[in-house]
C-alpha positions in Angstrom: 0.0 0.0 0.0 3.0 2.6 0.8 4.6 1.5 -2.5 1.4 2.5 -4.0 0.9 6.1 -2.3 4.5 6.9 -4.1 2.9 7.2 -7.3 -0.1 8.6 -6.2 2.0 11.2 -4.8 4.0 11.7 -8.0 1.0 11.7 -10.1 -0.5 14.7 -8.2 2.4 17.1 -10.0 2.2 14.6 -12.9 1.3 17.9 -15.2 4.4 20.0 -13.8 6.9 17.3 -14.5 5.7 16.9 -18.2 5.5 21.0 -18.9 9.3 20.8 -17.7 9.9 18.3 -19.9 8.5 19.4 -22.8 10.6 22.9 -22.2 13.4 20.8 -21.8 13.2 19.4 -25.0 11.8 22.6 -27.1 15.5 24.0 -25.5 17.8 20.9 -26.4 22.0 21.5 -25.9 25.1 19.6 -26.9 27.4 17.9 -24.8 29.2 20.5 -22.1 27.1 22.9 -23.7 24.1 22.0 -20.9 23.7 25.5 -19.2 20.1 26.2 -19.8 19.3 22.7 -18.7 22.4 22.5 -15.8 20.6 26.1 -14.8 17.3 25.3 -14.6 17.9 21.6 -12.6 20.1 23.9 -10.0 17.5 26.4 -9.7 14.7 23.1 -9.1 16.8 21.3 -6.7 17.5 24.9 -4.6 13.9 25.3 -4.0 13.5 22.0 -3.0 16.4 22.5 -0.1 18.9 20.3 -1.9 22.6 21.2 -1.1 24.0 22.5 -4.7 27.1 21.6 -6.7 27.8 23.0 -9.7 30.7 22.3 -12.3 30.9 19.2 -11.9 32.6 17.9 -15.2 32.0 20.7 -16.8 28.1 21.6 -16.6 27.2 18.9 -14.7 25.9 19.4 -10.9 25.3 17.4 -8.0 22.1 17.8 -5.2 22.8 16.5 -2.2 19.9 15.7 0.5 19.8 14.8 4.3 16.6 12.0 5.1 15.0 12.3 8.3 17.9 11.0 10.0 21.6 10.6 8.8 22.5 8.2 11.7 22.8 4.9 9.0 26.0 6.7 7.5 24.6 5.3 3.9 24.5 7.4 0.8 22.9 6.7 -2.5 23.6 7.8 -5.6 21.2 8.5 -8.7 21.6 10.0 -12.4 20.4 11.4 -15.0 22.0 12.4 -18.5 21.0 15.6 -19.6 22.7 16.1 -23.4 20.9 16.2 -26.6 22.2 15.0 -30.0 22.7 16.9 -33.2 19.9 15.8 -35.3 17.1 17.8 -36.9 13.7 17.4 -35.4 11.4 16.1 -37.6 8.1 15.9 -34.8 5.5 18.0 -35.2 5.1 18.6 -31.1 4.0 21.9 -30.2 7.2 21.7 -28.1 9.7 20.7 -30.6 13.0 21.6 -30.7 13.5 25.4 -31.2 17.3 25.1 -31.7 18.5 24.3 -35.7 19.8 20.9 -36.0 19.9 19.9 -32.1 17.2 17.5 -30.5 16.5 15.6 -27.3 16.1 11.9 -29.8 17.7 9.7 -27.0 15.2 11.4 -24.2 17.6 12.4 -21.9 14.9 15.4 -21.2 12.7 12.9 -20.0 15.8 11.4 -18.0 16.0 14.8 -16.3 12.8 15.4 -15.9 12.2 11.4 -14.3 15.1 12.5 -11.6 13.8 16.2 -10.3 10.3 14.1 -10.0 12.0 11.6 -7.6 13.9 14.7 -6.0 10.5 16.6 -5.3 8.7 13.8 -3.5 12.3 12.7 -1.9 12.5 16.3 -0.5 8.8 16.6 0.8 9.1 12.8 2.8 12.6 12.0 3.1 11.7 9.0 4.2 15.1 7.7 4.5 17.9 7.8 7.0 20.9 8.4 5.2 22.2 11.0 2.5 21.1 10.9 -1.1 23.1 12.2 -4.0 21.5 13.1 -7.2 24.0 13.2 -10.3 23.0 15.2 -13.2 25.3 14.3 -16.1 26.7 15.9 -19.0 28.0 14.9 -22.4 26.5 11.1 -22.6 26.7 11.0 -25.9 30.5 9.6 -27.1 31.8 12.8 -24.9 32.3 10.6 -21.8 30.8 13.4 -19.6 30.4 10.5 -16.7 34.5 10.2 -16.2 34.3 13.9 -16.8 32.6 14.1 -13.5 34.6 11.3 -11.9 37.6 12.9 -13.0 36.4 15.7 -10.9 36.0 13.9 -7.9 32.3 13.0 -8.2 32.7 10.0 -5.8 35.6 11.5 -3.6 33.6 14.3 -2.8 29.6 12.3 -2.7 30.9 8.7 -1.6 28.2 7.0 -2.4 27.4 3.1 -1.3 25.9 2.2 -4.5 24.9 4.0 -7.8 21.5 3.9 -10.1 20.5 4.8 -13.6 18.3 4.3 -16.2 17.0 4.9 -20.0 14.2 4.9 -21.6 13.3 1.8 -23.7 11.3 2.5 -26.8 11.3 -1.9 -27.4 9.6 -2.5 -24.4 5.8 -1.4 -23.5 5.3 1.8 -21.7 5.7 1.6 -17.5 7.8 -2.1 -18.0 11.2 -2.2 -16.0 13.4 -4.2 -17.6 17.3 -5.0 -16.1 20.0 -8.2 -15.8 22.6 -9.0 -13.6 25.9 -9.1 -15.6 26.4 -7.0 -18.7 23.7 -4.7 -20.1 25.3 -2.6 -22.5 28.4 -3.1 -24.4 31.9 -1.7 -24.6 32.4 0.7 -27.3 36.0 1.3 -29.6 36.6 2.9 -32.6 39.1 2.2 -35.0 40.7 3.8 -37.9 42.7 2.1 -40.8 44.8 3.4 -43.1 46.3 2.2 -46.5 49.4 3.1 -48.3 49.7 1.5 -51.5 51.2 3.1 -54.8 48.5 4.9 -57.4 48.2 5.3 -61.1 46.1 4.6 -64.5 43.5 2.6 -64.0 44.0 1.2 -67.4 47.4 -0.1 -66.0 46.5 -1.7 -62.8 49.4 -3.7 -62.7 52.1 -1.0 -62.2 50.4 0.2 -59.5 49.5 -1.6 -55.7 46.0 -0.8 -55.6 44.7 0.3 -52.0 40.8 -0.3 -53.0 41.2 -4.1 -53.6 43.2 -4.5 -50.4 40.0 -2.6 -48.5 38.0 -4.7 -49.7 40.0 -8.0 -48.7 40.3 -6.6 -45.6 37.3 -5.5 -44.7 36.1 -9.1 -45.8 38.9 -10.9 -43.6 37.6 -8.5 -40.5 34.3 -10.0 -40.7 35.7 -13.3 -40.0 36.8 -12.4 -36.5 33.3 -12.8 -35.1 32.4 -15.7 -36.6 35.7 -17.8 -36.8 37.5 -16.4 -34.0 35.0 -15.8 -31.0 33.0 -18.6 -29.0 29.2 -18.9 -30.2 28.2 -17.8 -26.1 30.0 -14.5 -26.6 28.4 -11.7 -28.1 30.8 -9.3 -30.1 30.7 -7.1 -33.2 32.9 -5.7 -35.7 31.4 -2.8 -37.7 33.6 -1.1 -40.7 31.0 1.8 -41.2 32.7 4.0 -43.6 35.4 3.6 -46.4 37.3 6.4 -48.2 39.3 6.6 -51.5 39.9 7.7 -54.3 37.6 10.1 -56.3 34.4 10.0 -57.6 35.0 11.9 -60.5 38.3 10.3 -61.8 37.0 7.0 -62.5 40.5 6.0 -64.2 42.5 6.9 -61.3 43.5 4.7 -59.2 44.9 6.7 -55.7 47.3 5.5 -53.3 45.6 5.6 -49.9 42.2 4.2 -49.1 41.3 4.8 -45.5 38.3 2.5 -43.0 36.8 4.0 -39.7 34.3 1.5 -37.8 33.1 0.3 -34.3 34.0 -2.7 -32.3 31.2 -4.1 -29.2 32.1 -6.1 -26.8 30.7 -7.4 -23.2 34.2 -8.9 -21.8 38.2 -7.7 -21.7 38.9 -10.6 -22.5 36.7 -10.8 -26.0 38.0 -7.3 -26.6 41.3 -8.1 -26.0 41.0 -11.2 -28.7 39.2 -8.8 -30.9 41.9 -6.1 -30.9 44.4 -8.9 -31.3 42.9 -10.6 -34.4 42.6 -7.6 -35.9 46.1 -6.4 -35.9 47.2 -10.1 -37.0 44.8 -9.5 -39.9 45.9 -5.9 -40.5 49.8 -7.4 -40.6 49.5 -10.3 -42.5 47.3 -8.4 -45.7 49.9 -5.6 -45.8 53.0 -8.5 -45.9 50.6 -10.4 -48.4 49.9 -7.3 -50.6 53.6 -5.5 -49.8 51.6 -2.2 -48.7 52.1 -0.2 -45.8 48.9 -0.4 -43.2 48.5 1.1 -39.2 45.6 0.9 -37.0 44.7 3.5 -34.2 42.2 1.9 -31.7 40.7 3.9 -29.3 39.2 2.4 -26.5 36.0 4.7 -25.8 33.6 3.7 -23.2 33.6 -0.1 -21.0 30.7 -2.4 -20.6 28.2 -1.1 -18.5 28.2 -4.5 -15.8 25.2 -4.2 -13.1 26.7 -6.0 -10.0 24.2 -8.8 -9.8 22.7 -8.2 -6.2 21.8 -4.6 -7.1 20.3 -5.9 -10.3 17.9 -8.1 -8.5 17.3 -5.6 -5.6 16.1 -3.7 -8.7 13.4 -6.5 -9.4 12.1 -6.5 -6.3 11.4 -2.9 -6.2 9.9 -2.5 -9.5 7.6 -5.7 -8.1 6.7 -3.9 -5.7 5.8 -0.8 -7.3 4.4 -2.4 -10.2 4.1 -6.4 -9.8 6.1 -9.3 -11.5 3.8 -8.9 -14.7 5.4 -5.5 -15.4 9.2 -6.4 -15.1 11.6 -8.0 -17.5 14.4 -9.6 -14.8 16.6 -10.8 -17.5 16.5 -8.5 -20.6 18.5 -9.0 -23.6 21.3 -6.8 -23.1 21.8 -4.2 -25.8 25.0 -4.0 -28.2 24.9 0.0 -27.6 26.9 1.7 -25.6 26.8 3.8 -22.1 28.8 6.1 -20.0 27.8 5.1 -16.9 29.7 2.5 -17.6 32.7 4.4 -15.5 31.0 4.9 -12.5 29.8 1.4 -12.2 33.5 0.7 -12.3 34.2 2.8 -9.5 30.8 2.1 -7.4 28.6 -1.0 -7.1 25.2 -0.4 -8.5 22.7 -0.8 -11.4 21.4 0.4 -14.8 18.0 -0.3 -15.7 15.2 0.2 -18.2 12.0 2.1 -18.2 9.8 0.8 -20.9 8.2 4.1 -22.7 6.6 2.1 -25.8 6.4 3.5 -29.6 9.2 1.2 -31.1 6.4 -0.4 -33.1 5.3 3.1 -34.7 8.9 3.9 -35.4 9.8 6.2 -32.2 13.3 4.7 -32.2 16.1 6.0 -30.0 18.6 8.6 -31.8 15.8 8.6 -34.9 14.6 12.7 -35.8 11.2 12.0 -34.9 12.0 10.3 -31.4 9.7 11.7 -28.2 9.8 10.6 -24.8 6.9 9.5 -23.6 5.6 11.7 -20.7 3.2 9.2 -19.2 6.0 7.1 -18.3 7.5 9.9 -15.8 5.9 8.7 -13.1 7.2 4.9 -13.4 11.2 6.4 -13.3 10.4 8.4 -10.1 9.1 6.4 -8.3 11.5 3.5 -9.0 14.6 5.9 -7.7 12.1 6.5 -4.4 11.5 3.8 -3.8 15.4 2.4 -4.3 16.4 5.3 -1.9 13.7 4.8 0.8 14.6 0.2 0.6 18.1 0.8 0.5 18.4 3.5 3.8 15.3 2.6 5.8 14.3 4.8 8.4 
C-alpha cells in the first residue's frame, strides 16, 4: 500500500513534471554545452532544499539531500543524463526543438525530468535515513561526460554506497522495467585504418599496388573475426561503417591511400582483447601479403556497463513492488549500444536499468529525428529511484 501512495503522490504534480519536460526538450544542448538545462535543474533542486554543486565535469551538478535521519551513515547515488544529439527534429510537437539541428532523440529530457520528480517527492518525505546524492550528467553521448565528473571527484567528494540509472526503452511497452545481472550494455572502440599502396592509370592496374582491392580483402577478412574467431556464447561485433578513397569523379585513377573507420562491441576484456588482437594479425598479414604499408589506431572509448548482480535483482524486487512481477523483464536481452555510466559502475557497485516508454512499433526509435519521450512514463522512473532510496536506507 505505501509503494502504492509513491505514485499517487507523484501523479498529483504529474502535469508540472511533463511541462518541464516538454521545455526541456523545445531547449535541447550539446554535450558540455548544458547551461540552460544544468541552470534550470540547480535552480529546481535549490527550491527544493537540496545542497548544490555545480561544475561538476564541466556543466554537470550534483544535489545532495539529508533523510530524516543521517544516523545509518549510507549514501545513494542516482543520475540522469542531460545532453541532446545533433539531429534535426522532424516531430510535429507543439514543443519541438526550437534550436536548428539539435534534438532531445535519446530522451535524456525525459531522464532529467524522471530525476527532479523523484527529487521533489524525496524532498517533501525524506523518508530515508541516510544521504542521497542526485548526479546530473553531462556529455552522454560519445563525450564521456560520466568520467568527466569522476575525474572531478564526483565520488571523492559524494561517496556514495551504490549507484543507479536508467534509459528509456522504446522496445519494451510503456511503465515495463526491464534490467540483468551481468552486462547490459556493451563496450564501445573505434578504430581507424589506413592504406598506403602506390596509385596510377587505371587502365594499367598492374604497375600500381591498388589500395581499394586490399580494402575490400580486408574488410572481408575482418568480418571473419566474429564468426571464426569468438565462442558462439560470446556476443561481439565488428562494424567497418565507412570507407574512403579515391575520387568519384576520376574513374580512371586509381589513388594511393584508401582509408576504413568502424566500431568494435564487446561485453568482456577478454573478447576485446582477442578482438583487438585478431585484428592487428589480420591488418599485418594483408599488408606482408599485398607489400603495402597499413596502421591501426584503436581507441578504447567507453567499457561495458556490468550491473553487480545483487543490485540488479534488488532492482526487481522494487519495480515488483511498485508495479508487480507482470510489469518487469528480470533478464533482458542486453543491448549492443553503448553507455557512459559504464565508468562509475566501475568505480561504485550499483545498477542500470530500463524504463519501458513504448512506440518502437510506430517507429519512435532511440537517436531517430522523430523520437519523443513519452511523458506518461515519468511517473514509473520516479518512483522506482524513491523507492530504491527509501529500501536501501530505511528509516
Amino acid at each position: 500500500m505505501y509503494a502504492k501512495s509513491i505514485m499517487e503522490s507523484i501523479a498529483l504534480f504529474h502535469d508540472e513534471l511533463s511541462a518541464l519536460r516538454q521545455d526541456i526538450h523545445a531547449h535541447p544542448e550539446l554535450g558540455f554545452q548544458e547551461s540552460r538545462t544544468s541552470d534550470l535543474v540547480a535552480r529546481s533542486l535549490t527550491a527544493l532544499g537540496y545542497e548544490v554543486h555545480r561544475g561538476i565535469g564541466g556543466t554537470g551538478l550534483v544535489g545532495v539531500l539529508e533523510g530524516r535521519r543521517n544516523a545509518s551513515g549510507r549514501c545513494i547515488g542516482l543520475r540522469a543524463d542531460m545532453d541532446a544529439l545533433p539531429i534535426q527534429e522532424q516531430g510535429q510537437h507543439p514543443y519541438a526543438s526550437t534550436t536548428q539541428g539539435v534534438m532531445h532523440a535519446c530522451g535524456h529530457d525525459g531522464h532529467t525530468t524522471v530525476l527532479l520528480g523523484a527529487a521533489r517527492y524525496l524532498a517533501e518525505t525524506r523518508n530515508f535515513d541516510g544521504k542521497l546524492v542526485l548526479i546530473f550528467q553531462p556529455a552522454e553521448e560519445g563525450l564521456g561526460g560520466a568520467r568527466a565528473m569522476l575525474d572531478d571527484g564526483l565520488f571523492t567528494r559524494f561517496p556514495c554506497d551504490a549507484i543507479y540509472g536508467l534509459h528509456n526503452w522504446p522496445g519494451l511497452p510503456a511503465g515495463v522495467i526491464g534490467v540483468r545481472p551481468g552486462p547490459m550494455m556493451a563496450a564501445a572502440d573505434h578504430f581507424e585504418i589506413h592504406i598506403e599502396g602506390r596509385g596510377g592509370h587505371g587502365a594499367h592496374a598492374y604497375q600500381t599496388n591498388d589500395p581499394i582491392v586490399i580494402a575490400a580483402q580486408l574488410i572481408t577478412a575482418l568480418q571473419t573475426i566474429v564468426s571464426r574467431n569468438i565462442p558462439a556464447p560470446d556476443a561481439a561485433v565488428v562494424t567497418v561503417a565507412a570507407v574512403q578513397a579515391g575520387n568519384l569523379k576520376a574513374m580512371n585513377v586509381i589513388p594511393r591511400d584508401a582509408d576504413l573507420v568502424g566500431t568494435v562491441r564487446t561485453f568482456s576484456t577478454a573478447v576485446q582483447e582477442r578482438v583487438i588482437a585478431r585484428m592487428q594479425e589480420l591488418i599485418d598479414g594483408m599488408a606482408q601479403a599485398f607489400g603495402a604499408r597499413i596502421e591501426m589506431k584503436y581507441h578504447k572509448l567507453f567499457p561495458a556497463t556490468i550491473n553487480t548482480p545483487e543490485h540488479a535483482a534488488f532492482v526487481v524486487e522494487v519495480a515488483t513492488e511498485l508495479f508487480g512481477a507482470e510489469n518487469v523483464v528480470p533478464d533482458l536481452v542486453p543491448s549492443m549500444g553503448s553507455e557512459d555510466f559504464s565508468f562509475m559502475l566501475q568505480e561504485r557497485p550499483g545498477a542500470y536499468f530500463r524504463l519501458g516508454q513504448g512506440g518502437a512499433e510506430r517507429g519512435c526509435v532511440l537517436h531517430s529525428a522523430s523520437f519523443d519521450f513519452n511523458d506518461a512514463v515519468i511517473p514509473v522512473g520516479s518512483a522506482m529511484f524513491c523507492r530504491i532510496v527509501e529500501r536501501s536506507m530505511p528509516l
